[in-house]
Amino acid sequence: MAQTARGTESRYGNRPTMKDVAARAGVGLKTVSRVVNGEPGVTPDTERRVQEAIEALGFRRNDSARVLRKGRTASIGLVLEDLADPFYGPLSRAVEEVARAHGALLINGSSAEDPERERELVLALCARRVDGLVVIPAGGDHRYLEPEIKAGVATVFVDRPAGRIEADTVLSDSFGGARAGVAHLIAHGHRRIGFIGDQPRIHTAGERLRGYRAAMEEAGLPVDEGWLALGTTDAERVRGAAEAMLSGPEPVTAVFAGNNRVTVTVVRVLAGLSRPVALVGFDDFELADLLDPGVTVIAQDAAALGRTAAKCLFRRLDGDQDVPPERFELATRLIARGSGELPPAG
């Protein structure tokens, strides 16, 4: 094993300090501090020497010390359901862009739809003194956040409202979007329409089911409970639900899928059928327009959700603390591509 000139010392040595920079540049510690923090009172020649020493040593400012002095970390936390879900990519990027414009760092993590993991992650971010939080909630009780909010941690909930506390919330119109999607299928002649959604305890799943029922009721159509399937979005469960409602003497002629993961599995099931079945999915997804037929969807603006939430968060951080919690609901839009316009078979 190779050894350095200092014996068996690890290659990961101590970080250079401002004292190291001062010694290399031949200046006082206060001079280095002024250069590092962009303060006046340093001649151009001295600043050049300090910057050369900083570069040579690889010095980085210790922002932790600045936090202790200023009380702000210039960082915010983002808690998502699943970082791997394509829906959250544009949302996360939008939050990051707003944070960057405010000189803040974004730290994010996944709750995996586990309320306890959400709580642990949120409190871990608070322990690291983030200035604010953007949360896509997994749980239904957020009273654990009350002490943090009272201590000044600005908090905005996205996609789903907070549980048992009042807080700023940014949502898509899940009810209206689902109602429009099902009404679209009804307008194309369908009367037996299946609904496959996420777990009923999830706010968006409940709202989309409510929208489905509203559209059916407004059209004077009965709903057979065998046409409804709510649960986890894993492929096996969704495939079983789809196959069940698509079989029998009176199968559904159309399916409304409650989110993008459900839609993708339903597309695979429909590809194996010999008869056409109409499909409308909630959430757009990559390559939906390239399938044959293209998949008709109710599209959310994920980037607008993230951007609205982040702007709301920074308004709070910039002193807008006395305004009561606000609720923003963003419109969805129907994108017709072919699958939702198929008539009933036979």
CSV table of C-alpha atoms in Angstrom, one decimal:
chain,number,residue,atom,x,y,z
A,1,MET,CA,0.0,0.0,0.0
A,2,ALA,CA,1.4,3.4,-1.0
A,3,GLN,CA,2.2,5.8,1.8
A,4,THR,CA,2.4,9.6,1.8
A,5,ALA,CA,5.3,11.6,3.1
A,6,ARG,CA,3.3,11.8,6.3
A,7,GLY,CA,3.3,8.1,6.9
A,8,THR,CA,0.0,6.2,6.9
A,9,GLU,CA,-2.2,9.3,6.8
A,10,SER,CA,-5.5,8.9,4.9
A,11,ARG,CA,-5.7,10.5,1.4
A,12,TYR,CA,-8.7,12.3,2.8
A,13,GLY,CA,-6.9,14.9,4.8
A,14,ASN,CA,-8.2,18.0,6.7
A,15,ARG,CA,-9.8,20.8,4.7
A,16,PRO,CA,-7.6,23.9,4.3
A,17,THR,CA,-8.7,26.8,6.5
A,18,MET,CA,-8.6,30.6,6.2
A,19,LYS,CA,-5.4,30.5,8.3
A,20,ASP,CA,-3.8,28.3,5.6
A,21,VAL,CA,-4.8,30.7,3.0
A,22,ALA,CA,-3.5,33.7,5.0
A,23,ALA,CA,-0.1,32.0,5.5
A,24,ARG,CA,0.3,31.1,1.8
A,25,ALA,CA,-0.8,34.6,0.7
A,26,GLY,CA,1.3,36.4,3.4
A,27,VAL,CA,-1.7,38.4,4.7
A,28,GLY,CA,-3.7,38.6,7.8
A,29,LEU,CA,-6.8,36.5,8.6
A,30,LYS,CA,-9.1,39.5,8.4
A,31,THR,CA,-7.9,40.2,4.9
A,32,VAL,CA,-8.7,36.7,3.8
A,33,SER,CA,-12.2,37.0,5.4
A,34,ARG,CA,-12.8,40.2,3.5
A,35,VAL,CA,-11.9,38.6,0.2
A,36,VAL,CA,-13.9,35.4,0.8
A,37,ASN,CA,-17.0,37.4,1.8
A,38,GLY,CA,-16.7,40.0,-0.9
A,39,GLU,CA,-16.2,42.9,1.5
A,40,PRO,CA,-14.4,46.1,0.6
A,41,GLY,CA,-11.0,47.3,1.9
A,42,VAL,CA,-8.6,45.1,0.0
A,43,THR,CA,-6.2,46.3,-2.7
A,44,PRO,CA,-6.4,44.6,-6.1
A,45,ASP,CA,-2.9,43.1,-5.7
A,46,THR,CA,-3.7,41.7,-2.3
A,47,GLU,CA,-7.0,40.2,-3.5
A,48,ARG,CA,-5.2,38.6,-6.4
A,49,ARG,CA,-2.7,36.9,-4.1
A,50,VAL,CA,-5.5,35.7,-1.8
A,51,GLN,CA,-7.5,34.3,-4.7
A,52,GLU,CA,-4.4,32.5,-6.0
A,53,ALA,CA,-3.8,31.0,-2.6
A,54,ILE,CA,-7.5,29.9,-2.4
A,55,GLU,CA,-7.2,28.2,-5.8
A,56,ALA,CA,-3.9,26.5,-5.0
A,57,LEU,CA,-5.2,25.1,-1.7
A,58,GLY,CA,-8.7,24.3,-2.9
A,59,PHE,CA,-10.2,26.3,0.0
A,60,ARG,CA,-14.0,26.4,0.3
A,61,ARG,CA,-15.8,28.8,2.6
A,62,ASN,CA,-17.4,27.2,5.7
A,63,ASP,CA,-21.0,28.1,5.3
A,64,SER,CA,-22.0,26.5,8.6
A,65,ALA,CA,-20.2,29.2,10.5
A,66,ARG,CA,-22.1,31.8,8.5
A,67,VAL,CA,-25.4,30.1,9.3
A,68,LEU,CA,-24.7,30.5,13.0
A,69,ARG,CA,-24.1,34.2,12.5
A,70,LYS,CA,-27.0,34.9,10.1
A,71,GLY,CA,-29.6,32.3,11.2
A,72,ARG,CA,-30.4,31.2,7.6
A,73,THR,CA,-28.9,28.3,5.7
A,74,ALA,CA,-29.9,29.3,2.2
A,75,SER,CA,-31.2,25.8,1.7
A,76,ILE,CA,-34.6,24.3,1.3
A,77,GLY,CA,-35.9,20.7,1.4
A,78,LEU,CA,-38.1,18.9,-1.1
A,79,VAL,CA,-39.8,15.7,0.0
A,80,LEU,CA,-41.2,13.7,-2.9
A,81,GLU,CA,-43.1,10.4,-3.1
A,82,ASP,CA,-40.6,8.8,-5.5
A,83,LEU,CA,-37.6,10.5,-7.1
A,84,ALA,CA,-37.8,7.8,-9.9
A,85,ASP,CA,-41.4,8.8,-10.9
A,86,PRO,CA,-41.2,10.8,-14.2
A,87,PHE,CA,-44.0,13.1,-12.9
A,88,TYR,CA,-41.8,14.5,-10.2
A,89,GLY,CA,-38.8,15.4,-12.6
A,90,PRO,CA,-40.3,18.6,-13.9
A,91,LEU,CA,-41.7,19.5,-10.5
A,92,SER,CA,-38.3,19.1,-8.8
A,93,ARG,CA,-36.5,21.0,-11.5
A,94,ALA,CA,-38.9,23.9,-11.2
A,95,VAL,CA,-38.4,24.1,-7.4
A,96,GLU,CA,-34.7,24.0,-7.9
A,97,GLU,CA,-34.7,26.8,-10.5
A,98,VAL,CA,-36.7,29.1,-8.2
A,99,ALA,CA,-34.4,28.2,-5.3
A,100,ARG,CA,-31.3,28.9,-7.4
A,101,ALA,CA,-32.8,32.3,-8.4
A,102,HIS,CA,-33.0,33.0,-4.6
A,103,GLY,CA,-29.4,31.8,-4.0
A,104,ALA,CA,-30.6,28.7,-2.2
A,105,LEU,CA,-29.6,25.1,-2.4
A,106,LEU,CA,-32.2,22.3,-2.8
A,107,ILE,CA,-32.0,19.1,-0.9
A,108,ASN,CA,-34.5,16.4,-1.8
A,109,GLY,CA,-35.5,12.9,-0.8
A,110,SER,CA,-38.2,10.2,-1.3
A,111,SER,CA,-40.8,9.2,1.2
A,112,ALA,CA,-41.7,6.0,-0.8
A,113,GLU,CA,-45.3,6.7,0.1
A,114,ASP,CA,-44.5,5.8,3.7
A,115,PRO,CA,-45.9,8.3,6.3
A,116,GLU,CA,-43.2,7.3,8.9
A,117,ARG,CA,-40.4,7.7,6.4
A,118,GLU,CA,-41.8,11.1,5.4
A,119,ARG,CA,-41.8,12.2,9.0
A,120,GLU,CA,-38.2,11.0,9.6
A,121,LEU,CA,-37.0,12.7,6.4
A,122,VAL,CA,-38.8,16.0,7.1
A,123,LEU,CA,-37.5,16.2,10.6
A,124,ALA,CA,-34.0,15.2,9.5
A,125,LEU,CA,-34.1,18.2,7.1
A,126,CYS,CA,-35.3,20.5,9.8
A,127,ALA,CA,-32.5,19.2,12.1
A,128,ARG,CA,-30.1,20.4,9.3
A,129,ARG,CA,-31.7,23.8,9.6
A,130,VAL,CA,-33.2,24.1,6.1
A,131,ASP,CA,-35.1,27.4,5.8
A,132,GLY,CA,-38.2,25.9,4.2
A,133,LEU,CA,-39.8,22.7,3.0
A,134,VAL,CA,-41.8,21.7,0.0
A,135,VAL,CA,-43.6,18.5,0.8
A,136,ILE,CA,-45.6,16.0,-1.3
A,137,PRO,CA,-47.3,14.3,1.7
A,138,ALA,CA,-47.5,10.6,2.3
A,139,GLY,CA,-49.2,10.7,5.6
A,140,GLY,CA,-52.5,12.2,6.8
A,141,ASP,CA,-51.3,13.8,10.1
A,142,HIS,CA,-48.7,16.6,9.9
A,143,ARG,CA,-49.0,18.0,13.5
A,144,TYR,CA,-45.4,16.9,14.0
A,145,LEU,CA,-44.5,19.9,11.9
A,146,GLU,CA,-46.2,22.5,14.1
A,147,PRO,CA,-43.1,23.2,16.3
A,148,GLU,CA,-40.9,23.6,13.2
A,149,ILE,CA,-43.4,25.9,11.5
A,150,LYS,CA,-43.7,28.0,14.7
A,151,ALA,CA,-39.8,28.1,14.8
A,152,GLY,CA,-39.8,29.7,11.3
A,153,VAL,CA,-39.5,26.8,8.8
A,154,ALA,CA,-41.7,27.9,5.9
A,155,THR,CA,-43.7,24.9,4.6
A,156,VAL,CA,-45.7,24.4,1.4
A,157,PHE,CA,-47.6,21.2,0.5
A,158,VAL,CA,-47.9,20.1,-3.1
A,159,ASP,CA,-50.1,17.7,-5.0
A,160,ARG,CA,-52.0,16.8,-1.8
A,161,PRO,CA,-53.0,18.9,1.2
A,162,ALA,CA,-51.5,18.7,4.7
A,163,GLY,CA,-53.2,16.6,7.3
A,164,ARG,CA,-54.6,18.1,10.4
A,165,ILE,CA,-52.7,21.4,10.1
A,166,GLU,CA,-53.3,24.6,8.1
A,167,ALA,CA,-50.5,25.2,5.6
A,168,ASP,CA,-50.0,26.7,2.1
A,169,THR,CA,-51.1,24.1,-0.5
A,170,VAL,CA,-50.7,23.8,-4.3
A,171,LEU,CA,-52.8,21.3,-6.1
A,172,SER,CA,-53.9,20.2,-9.5
A,173,ASP,CA,-57.7,20.0,-10.2
A,174,SER,CA,-57.9,16.2,-9.8
A,175,PHE,CA,-61.6,16.2,-9.5
A,176,GLY,CA,-62.3,18.4,-12.5
A,177,GLY,CA,-59.7,16.6,-14.6
A,178,ALA,CA,-61.1,13.2,-14.0
A,179,ARG,CA,-64.6,14.3,-14.6
A,180,ALA,CA,-63.6,15.8,-17.9
A,181,GLY,CA,-61.7,12.6,-18.9
A,182,VAL,CA,-64.7,10.4,-18.1
A,183,ALA,CA,-67.1,12.8,-19.8
A,184,HIS,CA,-64.9,12.6,-22.9
A,185,LEU,CA,-65.3,8.8,-23.0
A,186,ILE,CA,-69.1,9.1,-22.5
A,187,ALA,CA,-69.2,11.6,-25.4
A,188,HIS,CA,-67.6,9.0,-27.6
A,189,GLY,CA,-70.4,6.5,-26.8
A,190,HIS,CA,-69.1,4.6,-23.8
A,191,ARG,CA,-71.5,3.5,-21.0
A,192,ARG,CA,-69.4,0.8,-19.2
A,193,ILE,CA,-66.3,2.6,-18.1
A,194,GLY,CA,-63.8,1.2,-15.7
A,195,PHE,CA,-61.7,3.2,-13.2
A,196,ILE,CA,-58.3,1.9,-11.9
A,197,GLY,CA,-56.7,4.2,-9.4
A,198,ASP,CA,-54.2,4.5,-6.5
A,199,GLN,CA,-54.9,3.8,-2.9
A,200,PRO,CA,-58.1,5.4,-1.7
A,201,ARG,CA,-56.4,7.0,1.3
A,202,ILE,CA,-54.4,9.2,-1.1
A,203,HIS,CA,-56.1,12.6,-1.7
A,204,THR,CA,-55.6,12.7,-5.4
A,205,ALA,CA,-56.9,9.1,-5.8
A,206,GLY,CA,-60.0,10.0,-3.9
A,207,GLU,CA,-60.6,13.2,-5.9
A,208,ARG,CA,-60.2,11.4,-9.2
A,209,LEU,CA,-62.7,8.7,-8.2
A,210,ARG,CA,-65.1,11.5,-7.1
A,211,GLY,CA,-64.6,13.1,-10.6
A,212,TYR,CA,-65.3,9.7,-12.2
A,213,ARG,CA,-68.5,9.2,-10.2
A,214,ALA,CA,-69.7,12.8,-10.9
A,215,ALA,CA,-69.3,12.4,-14.7
A,216,MET,CA,-71.2,9.1,-14.7
A,217,GLU,CA,-74.0,10.6,-12.5
A,218,GLU,CA,-74.3,13.7,-14.7
A,219,ALA,CA,-74.7,11.4,-17.7
A,220,GLY,CA,-77.4,9.3,-15.9
A,221,LEU,CA,-75.2,6.2,-16.0
A,222,PRO,CA,-75.0,3.6,-13.2
A,223,VAL,CA,-71.7,2.5,-11.8
A,224,ASP,CA,-71.1,-1.2,-11.3
A,225,GLU,CA,-68.7,-1.7,-8.3
A,226,GLY,CA,-66.9,-4.3,-10.4
A,227,TRP,CA,-65.8,-1.5,-12.6
A,228,LEU,CA,-63.8,0.2,-9.8
A,229,ALA,CA,-60.4,-0.9,-8.6
A,230,LEU,CA,-58.3,1.2,-6.2
A,231,GLY,CA,-55.1,0.0,-4.6
A,232,THR,CA,-51.3,0.0,-5.0
A,233,THR,CA,-50.0,0.9,-8.5
A,234,ASP,CA,-47.7,-2.1,-8.8
A,235,ALA,CA,-48.1,-3.7,-12.2
A,236,GLU,CA,-49.4,-7.1,-11.0
A,237,ARG,CA,-52.3,-5.5,-9.1
A,238,VAL,CA,-53.2,-3.2,-11.9
A,239,ARG,CA,-53.0,-6.0,-14.5
A,240,GLY,CA,-55.3,-8.2,-12.5
A,241,ALA,CA,-57.8,-5.4,-12.0
A,242,ALA,CA,-57.8,-4.5,-15.7
A,243,GLU,CA,-58.2,-8.1,-16.8
A,244,ALA,CA,-61.1,-8.7,-14.4
A,245,MET,CA,-63.1,-5.7,-15.7
A,246,LEU,CA,-62.3,-6.4,-19.3
A,247,SER,CA,-63.6,-10.0,-19.1
A,248,GLY,CA,-67.0,-11.6,-18.5
A,249,PRO,CA,-70.3,-11.3,-20.5
A,250,GLU,CA,-70.4,-7.5,-20.1
A,251,PRO,CA,-66.8,-6.1,-19.9
A,252,VAL,CA,-66.1,-2.4,-19.8
A,253,THR,CA,-65.6,-0.8,-23.2
A,254,ALA,CA,-63.3,2.0,-21.8
A,255,VAL,CA,-60.9,2.5,-18.9
A,256,PHE,CA,-60.0,5.7,-17.0
A,257,ALA,CA,-56.5,5.2,-15.4
A,258,GLY,CA,-55.9,7.2,-12.3
A,259,ASN,CA,-52.2,8.0,-12.8
A,260,ASN,CA,-49.3,7.5,-15.2
A,261,ARG,CA,-48.1,4.2,-13.7
A,262,VAL,CA,-51.5,2.7,-13.9
A,263,THR,CA,-51.9,3.9,-17.5
A,264,VAL,CA,-48.6,2.3,-18.6
A,265,THR,CA,-49.7,-1.1,-17.2
A,266,VAL,CA,-53.2,-0.8,-18.8
A,267,VAL,CA,-51.6,0.0,-22.2
A,268,ARG,CA,-49.7,-3.3,-21.9
A,269,VAL,CA,-52.9,-5.2,-21.1
A,270,LEU,CA,-54.9,-3.6,-23.9
A,271,ALA,CA,-52.1,-4.5,-26.4
A,272,GLY,CA,-52.9,-8.2,-25.8
A,273,LEU,CA,-56.6,-7.9,-26.6
A,274,SER,CA,-58.2,-8.6,-30.0
A,275,ARG,CA,-60.8,-5.9,-29.6
A,276,PRO,CA,-60.3,-2.1,-29.2
A,277,VAL,CA,-60.8,-0.6,-25.7
A,278,ALA,CA,-60.8,3.1,-25.2
A,279,LEU,CA,-58.4,4.6,-22.6
A,280,VAL,CA,-57.9,8.0,-21.0
A,281,GLY,CA,-55.1,8.3,-18.4
A,282,PHE,CA,-54.5,10.9,-15.7
A,283,ASP,CA,-51.0,12.3,-16.1
A,284,ASP,CA,-49.1,12.5,-19.4
A,285,PHE,CA,-46.1,10.2,-19.9
A,286,GLU,CA,-43.1,9.9,-22.2
A,287,LEU,CA,-43.9,8.3,-25.7
A,288,ALA,CA,-47.6,8.5,-25.1
A,289,ASP,CA,-48.0,10.3,-28.4
A,290,LEU,CA,-45.9,7.6,-30.3
A,291,LEU,CA,-48.1,4.6,-29.4
A,292,ASP,CA,-50.8,3.4,-31.9
A,293,PRO,CA,-53.2,4.8,-31.1
A,294,GLY,CA,-51.6,7.6,-29.1
A,295,VAL,CA,-52.8,7.7,-25.5
A,296,THR,CA,-55.4,10.4,-24.6
A,297,VAL,CA,-54.5,11.9,-21.2
A,298,ILE,CA,-55.5,14.5,-18.6
A,299,ALA,CA,-52.3,16.4,-18.3
A,300,GLN,CA,-51.1,18.2,-15.2
A,301,ASP,CA,-48.5,20.9,-15.4
A,302,ALA,CA,-45.9,19.4,-12.9
A,303,ALA,CA,-43.5,22.3,-13.5
A,304,ALA,CA,-46.2,24.9,-12.7
A,305,LEU,CA,-46.9,23.0,-9.5
A,306,GLY,CA,-43.3,23.1,-8.4
A,307,ARG,CA,-42.8,26.7,-9.5
A,308,THR,CA,-45.9,27.9,-7.7
A,309,ALA,CA,-45.0,26.1,-4.5
A,310,ALA,CA,-41.4,27.4,-4.5
A,311,LYS,CA,-42.5,31.0,-5.1
A,312,CYS,CA,-45.0,30.7,-2.3
A,313,LEU,CA,-42.3,29.3,-0.1
A,314,PHE,CA,-39.9,32.2,-0.8
A,315,ARG,CA,-42.6,34.8,-0.3
A,316,ARG,CA,-43.0,33.4,3.2
A,317,LEU,CA,-39.2,33.4,3.7
A,318,ASP,CA,-39.0,37.0,2.5
A,319,GLY,CA,-41.3,38.2,5.3
A,320,ASP,CA,-44.9,37.4,4.1
A,321,GLN,CA,-45.6,35.6,7.4
A,322,ASP,CA,-48.8,37.2,8.5
A,323,VAL,CA,-51.0,36.2,5.5
A,324,PRO,CA,-53.2,33.2,6.3
A,325,PRO,CA,-52.3,29.9,4.5
A,326,GLU,CA,-53.3,29.9,0.9
A,327,ARG,CA,-54.6,27.2,-1.4
A,328,PHE,CA,-53.8,27.2,-5.1
A,329,GLU,CA,-55.5,24.8,-7.5
A,330,LEU,CA,-54.1,24.6,-11.1
A,331,ALA,CA,-56.1,23.6,-14.1
A,332,THR,CA,-55.5,20.3,-16.0
A,333,ARG,CA,-56.0,19.9,-19.7
A,334,LEU,CA,-57.3,17.0,-21.9
A,335,ILE,CA,-54.9,16.0,-24.7
A,336,ALA,CA,-56.8,13.9,-27.3
A,337,ARG,CA,-54.5,11.5,-29.2
A,338,GLY,CA,-56.7,8.6,-30.3
A,339,SER,CA,-57.1,6.1,-27.5
A,340,GLY,CA,-59.8,8.1,-25.8
A,341,GLU,CA,-61.7,8.6,-29.0
A,342,LEU,CA,-62.2,4.9,-29.9
A,343,PRO,CA,-65.9,4.0,-30.1
A,344,PRO,CA,-67.3,1.0,-28.2
A,345,ALA,CA,-66.5,-2.3,-29.9
A,346,GLY,CA,-69.3,-4.1,-31.7
